[in-house]
Amino acid sequence: MSIADADIDDRIGTRIRELRTERGLTLDGLAHQADVSRAMLSRIERGESSPTAQLLNKICGGLGITLSALFAGAERPASPLARRAEQPTWRDPASGYLRRNVSPCGSGSPVDIVEVEFPPGGSVAFDNQRVAGTDQHVWVLDGTLELVLGEEPFRLGPGDCLVMRFGRPVLFRNPTAQPTRYAVIISHGAARP
């Protein structure tokens, strides 16, 4: 997926519908589990809405997956190599952050690597519903990143790394006038098929 794709909303909607169907969930069932209205979920599945990162995170929580898993399945065939020019990107319409899936898809690795370019003054909050056996490392490459994990604040600079389990709300914020670039390394605990 690329931010230049005209059909990005269709591709996201199709992927969510596929995952919902695989899990035997109705629209109402997923809407309830994700705490999202049925009407909004239906519009997203039909590609009629550009969902924000916060909304996608809620839907992923209802499906029991991470955002990385949502984007991973919508990519090209499995390969052990992911060249930068071919790595899928997506821009959050609300915060403006650019998300790049760095990891090769379909490798079965229990680790996903995501690069995020966070605009100056940007912020995004996630409920981070519990995903069993999954945690993430946030590693700042350039700039400054403020995080509030539950009630606990952190300020990270270049080279700083924070590990956290899914399950507590988290707020990401770039308090500066410069872009921040960071990597998110997500560990799923065991190899996936």
Short mmCIF file of N, CA, C and O in Angstrom, two decimals, residues 99-162:
data_model
loop_
_atom_site.label_atom_id
_atom_site.label_comp_id
_atom_site.label_asym_id
_atom_site.label_seq_id
_atom_site.Cartn_x
_atom_site.Cartn_y
_atom_site.Cartn_z
N ARG A 99 3.40 6.09 8.04
CA ARG A 99 3.76 4.76 8.54
C ARG A 99 4.30 3.93 7.39
O ARG A 99 3.65 3.82 6.36
N ARG A 100 5.49 3.36 7.56
CA ARG A 100 6.11 2.51 6.54
C ARG A 100 6.32 1.13 7.13
O ARG A 100 6.99 0.97 8.14
N ASN A 101 5.76 0.10 6.48
CA ASN A 101 6.01 -1.28 6.91
C ASN A 101 7.35 -1.71 6.33
O ASN A 101 7.47 -1.93 5.14
N VAL A 102 8.36 -1.83 7.19
CA VAL A 102 9.72 -2.12 6.77
C VAL A 102 9.94 -3.62 6.59
O VAL A 102 10.62 -4.06 5.67
N SER A 103 9.36 -4.43 7.44
CA SER A 103 9.58 -5.88 7.42
C SER A 103 9.07 -6.53 6.14
O SER A 103 8.00 -6.18 5.65
N PRO A 104 9.81 -7.52 5.63
CA PRO A 104 9.29 -8.30 4.51
C PRO A 104 8.02 -9.03 4.95
O PRO A 104 7.95 -9.56 6.06
N CYS A 105 7.01 -9.02 4.09
CA CYS A 105 5.74 -9.66 4.47
C CYS A 105 5.79 -11.16 4.19
O CYS A 105 6.54 -11.63 3.35
N GLY A 106 4.99 -11.88 4.94
CA GLY A 106 4.82 -13.31 4.71
C GLY A 106 6.01 -14.17 5.05
O GLY A 106 6.07 -15.33 4.64
N SER A 107 6.96 -13.65 5.81
CA SER A 107 8.17 -14.43 6.13
C SER A 107 7.95 -15.39 7.30
O SER A 107 8.77 -16.27 7.53
N GLY A 108 6.88 -15.19 8.06
CA GLY A 108 6.64 -16.01 9.24
C GLY A 108 7.39 -15.52 10.46
O GLY A 108 7.31 -16.12 11.53
N SER A 109 8.11 -14.43 10.33
CA SER A 109 8.86 -13.88 11.46
C SER A 109 7.91 -13.40 12.55
O SER A 109 6.86 -12.82 12.25
N PRO A 110 8.28 -13.60 13.82
CA PRO A 110 7.44 -13.11 14.91
C PRO A 110 7.65 -11.62 15.18
O PRO A 110 7.14 -11.08 16.15
N VAL A 111 8.42 -10.93 14.33
CA VAL A 111 8.74 -9.52 14.52
C VAL A 111 8.30 -8.71 13.31
O VAL A 111 8.51 -9.11 12.17
N ASP A 112 7.68 -7.57 13.56
CA ASP A 112 7.35 -6.59 12.52
C ASP A 112 8.11 -5.31 12.85
O ASP A 112 8.19 -4.90 14.01
N ILE A 113 8.64 -4.67 11.81
CA ILE A 113 9.33 -3.39 11.99
C ILE A 113 8.58 -2.35 11.18
O ILE A 113 8.29 -2.55 9.99
N VAL A 114 8.28 -1.24 11.83
CA VAL A 114 7.56 -0.14 11.21
C VAL A 114 8.37 1.13 11.44
O VAL A 114 8.89 1.35 12.53
N GLU A 115 8.49 1.95 10.41
CA GLU A 115 9.13 3.26 10.54
C GLU A 115 8.03 4.31 10.50
O GLU A 115 7.12 4.22 9.67
N VAL A 116 8.11 5.27 11.40
CA VAL A 116 7.10 6.33 11.46
C VAL A 116 7.80 7.68 11.33
O VAL A 116 8.79 7.94 12.01
N GLU A 117 7.27 8.51 10.46
CA GLU A 117 7.68 9.90 10.36
C GLU A 117 6.53 10.72 10.93
O GLU A 117 5.42 10.70 10.40
N PHE A 118 6.82 11.39 12.04
CA PHE A 118 5.79 12.10 12.80
C PHE A 118 5.97 13.59 12.60
O PHE A 118 7.04 14.13 12.86
N PRO A 119 4.95 14.29 12.11
CA PRO A 119 5.10 15.71 11.81
C PRO A 119 5.24 16.57 13.07
O PRO A 119 4.82 16.17 14.16
N PRO A 120 5.81 17.76 12.93
CA PRO A 120 5.93 18.68 14.05
C PRO A 120 4.57 18.96 14.67
O PRO A 120 3.59 19.18 13.96
N GLY A 121 4.50 18.91 15.99
CA GLY A 121 3.27 19.20 16.71
C GLY A 121 2.22 18.11 16.62
O GLY A 121 1.13 18.26 17.18
N GLY A 122 2.50 17.02 15.94
CA GLY A 122 1.52 15.94 15.76
C GLY A 122 1.28 15.15 17.03
O GLY A 122 2.15 15.06 17.90
N SER A 123 0.10 14.57 17.14
CA SER A 123 -0.19 13.66 18.25
C SER A 123 -1.25 12.66 17.80
O SER A 123 -2.07 12.95 16.94
N VAL A 124 -1.17 11.47 18.41
CA VAL A 124 -2.15 10.43 18.15
C VAL A 124 -2.24 9.57 19.40
O VAL A 124 -1.24 9.30 20.06
N ALA A 125 -3.47 9.18 19.75
CA ALA A 125 -3.70 8.36 20.94
C ALA A 125 -4.30 7.03 20.52
O ALA A 125 -5.12 6.97 19.60
N PHE A 126 -3.86 5.97 21.18
CA PHE A 126 -4.37 4.63 20.93
C PHE A 126 -4.88 4.03 22.23
O PHE A 126 -4.25 4.17 23.27
N ASP A 127 -6.01 3.31 22.14
CA ASP A 127 -6.53 2.59 23.30
C ASP A 127 -5.65 1.39 23.62
O ASP A 127 -5.56 0.97 24.75
N ASN A 128 -5.03 0.81 22.59
CA ASN A 128 -4.17 -0.37 22.72
C ASN A 128 -4.81 -1.48 23.51
O ASN A 128 -4.37 -1.85 24.59
N GLN A 129 -5.86 -2.03 22.93
CA GLN A 129 -6.48 -3.20 23.54
C GLN A 129 -5.46 -4.31 23.60
O GLN A 129 -4.53 -4.37 22.80
N ARG A 130 -5.62 -5.18 24.54
CA ARG A 130 -4.65 -6.25 24.76
C ARG A 130 -4.59 -7.19 23.57
O ARG A 130 -5.59 -7.64 23.05
N VAL A 131 -3.36 -7.44 23.11
CA VAL A 131 -3.11 -8.44 22.08
C VAL A 131 -2.17 -9.45 22.74
O VAL A 131 -1.02 -9.13 23.05
N ALA A 132 -2.66 -10.65 22.99
CA ALA A 132 -1.93 -11.65 23.77
C ALA A 132 -0.52 -11.89 23.23
O ALA A 132 -0.34 -12.09 22.03
N GLY A 133 0.46 -11.86 24.12
CA GLY A 133 1.84 -12.18 23.79
C GLY A 133 2.54 -11.17 22.91
O GLY A 133 3.59 -11.46 22.36
N THR A 134 1.97 -9.98 22.78
CA THR A 134 2.55 -8.99 21.87
C THR A 134 3.05 -7.78 22.65
O THR A 134 2.37 -7.28 23.54
N ASP A 135 4.26 -7.35 22.31
CA ASP A 135 4.77 -6.11 22.87
C ASP A 135 5.47 -5.33 21.77
O ASP A 135 5.64 -5.83 20.66
N GLN A 136 5.82 -4.09 22.08
CA GLN A 136 6.46 -3.25 21.09
C GLN A 136 7.58 -2.44 21.70
O GLN A 136 7.53 -2.07 22.86
N HIS A 137 8.60 -2.21 20.88
CA HIS A 137 9.70 -1.34 21.24
C HIS A 137 9.57 -0.09 20.38
O HIS A 137 9.40 -0.20 19.16
N VAL A 138 9.66 1.08 20.98
CA VAL A 138 9.66 2.34 20.24
C VAL A 138 11.07 2.90 20.35
O VAL A 138 11.55 3.19 21.45
N TRP A 139 11.74 3.03 19.20
CA TRP A 139 13.15 3.43 19.14
C TRP A 139 13.23 4.72 18.32
O TRP A 139 12.96 4.72 17.12
N VAL A 140 13.58 5.82 18.98
CA VAL A 140 13.65 7.11 18.31
C VAL A 140 14.94 7.21 17.50
O VAL A 140 16.03 7.00 18.03
N LEU A 141 14.80 7.51 16.22
CA LEU A 141 15.94 7.63 15.32
C LEU A 141 16.38 9.09 15.17
O LEU A 141 17.57 9.39 15.17
N ASP A 142 15.42 10.01 15.03
CA ASP A 142 15.68 11.44 14.90
C ASP A 142 14.58 12.21 15.59
O ASP A 142 13.41 11.85 15.47
N GLY A 143 14.94 13.28 16.28
CA GLY A 143 13.95 14.16 16.89
C GLY A 143 13.59 13.77 18.31
O GLY A 143 14.32 13.04 18.98
N THR A 144 12.45 14.27 18.74
CA THR A 144 11.96 14.06 20.10
C THR A 144 10.55 13.50 20.05
O THR A 144 9.74 13.93 19.24
N LEU A 145 10.29 12.55 20.92
CA LEU A 145 8.97 11.94 20.99
C LEU A 145 8.54 11.88 22.45
O LEU A 145 9.28 11.40 23.30
N GLU A 146 7.36 12.39 22.73
CA GLU A 146 6.76 12.25 24.05
C GLU A 146 5.70 11.17 23.98
O GLU A 146 4.92 11.13 23.03
N LEU A 147 5.73 10.28 24.97
CA LEU A 147 4.72 9.23 25.08
C LEU A 147 4.11 9.30 26.47
O LEU A 147 4.82 9.56 27.44
N VAL A 148 2.84 9.03 26.54
CA VAL A 148 2.18 8.83 27.82
C VAL A 148 1.60 7.42 27.75
O VAL A 148 0.70 7.15 26.95
N LEU A 149 2.16 6.53 28.54
CA LEU A 149 1.75 5.13 28.57
C LEU A 149 0.90 4.93 29.81
O LEU A 149 1.41 4.94 30.92
N GLY A 150 -0.41 4.79 29.62
CA GLY A 150 -1.32 4.79 30.75
C GLY A 150 -1.28 6.19 31.35
O GLY A 150 -1.70 7.15 30.74
N GLU A 151 -0.72 6.31 32.54
CA GLU A 151 -0.55 7.61 33.20
C GLU A 151 0.91 8.03 33.26
O GLU A 151 1.24 9.09 33.76
N GLU A 152 1.80 7.17 32.75
CA GLU A 152 3.25 7.37 32.90
C GLU A 152 3.85 8.10 31.68
O GLU A 152 3.82 7.57 30.57
N PRO A 153 4.39 9.32 31.89
CA PRO A 153 4.97 10.06 30.77
C PRO A 153 6.43 9.68 30.51
O PRO A 153 7.18 9.36 31.44
N PHE A 154 6.82 9.73 29.23
CA PHE A 154 8.20 9.49 28.82
C PHE A 154 8.56 10.52 27.76
O PHE A 154 7.73 10.85 26.92
N ARG A 155 9.79 10.99 27.79
CA ARG A 155 10.31 11.87 26.74
C ARG A 155 11.53 11.18 26.15
O ARG A 155 12.49 10.91 26.87
N LEU A 156 11.47 10.86 24.86
CA LEU A 156 12.53 10.11 24.20
C LEU A 156 13.25 10.98 23.18
O LEU A 156 12.62 11.74 22.44
N GLY A 157 14.56 10.83 23.14
CA GLY A 157 15.40 11.50 22.15
C GLY A 157 16.09 10.47 21.28
O GLY A 157 15.90 9.26 21.45
N PRO A 158 16.92 10.92 20.35
CA PRO A 158 17.60 10.00 19.44
C PRO A 158 18.35 8.89 20.18
O PRO A 158 19.09 9.15 21.12
N GLY A 159 18.10 7.66 19.77
CA GLY A 159 18.73 6.49 20.36
C GLY A 159 17.97 5.89 21.53
O GLY A 159 18.23 4.76 21.91
N ASP A 160 17.03 6.63 22.11
CA ASP A 160 16.25 6.11 23.24
C ASP A 160 15.25 5.06 22.74
O ASP A 160 14.70 5.18 21.65
N CYS A 161 15.03 4.04 23.57
CA CYS A 161 14.11 2.96 23.22
C CYS A 161 13.23 2.64 24.42
O CYS A 161 13.72 2.48 25.54
N LEU A 162 11.94 2.55 24.20
CA LEU A 162 10.97 2.22 25.24
C LEU A 162 10.23 0.96 24.84
O LEU A 162 9.71 0.86 23.72
#
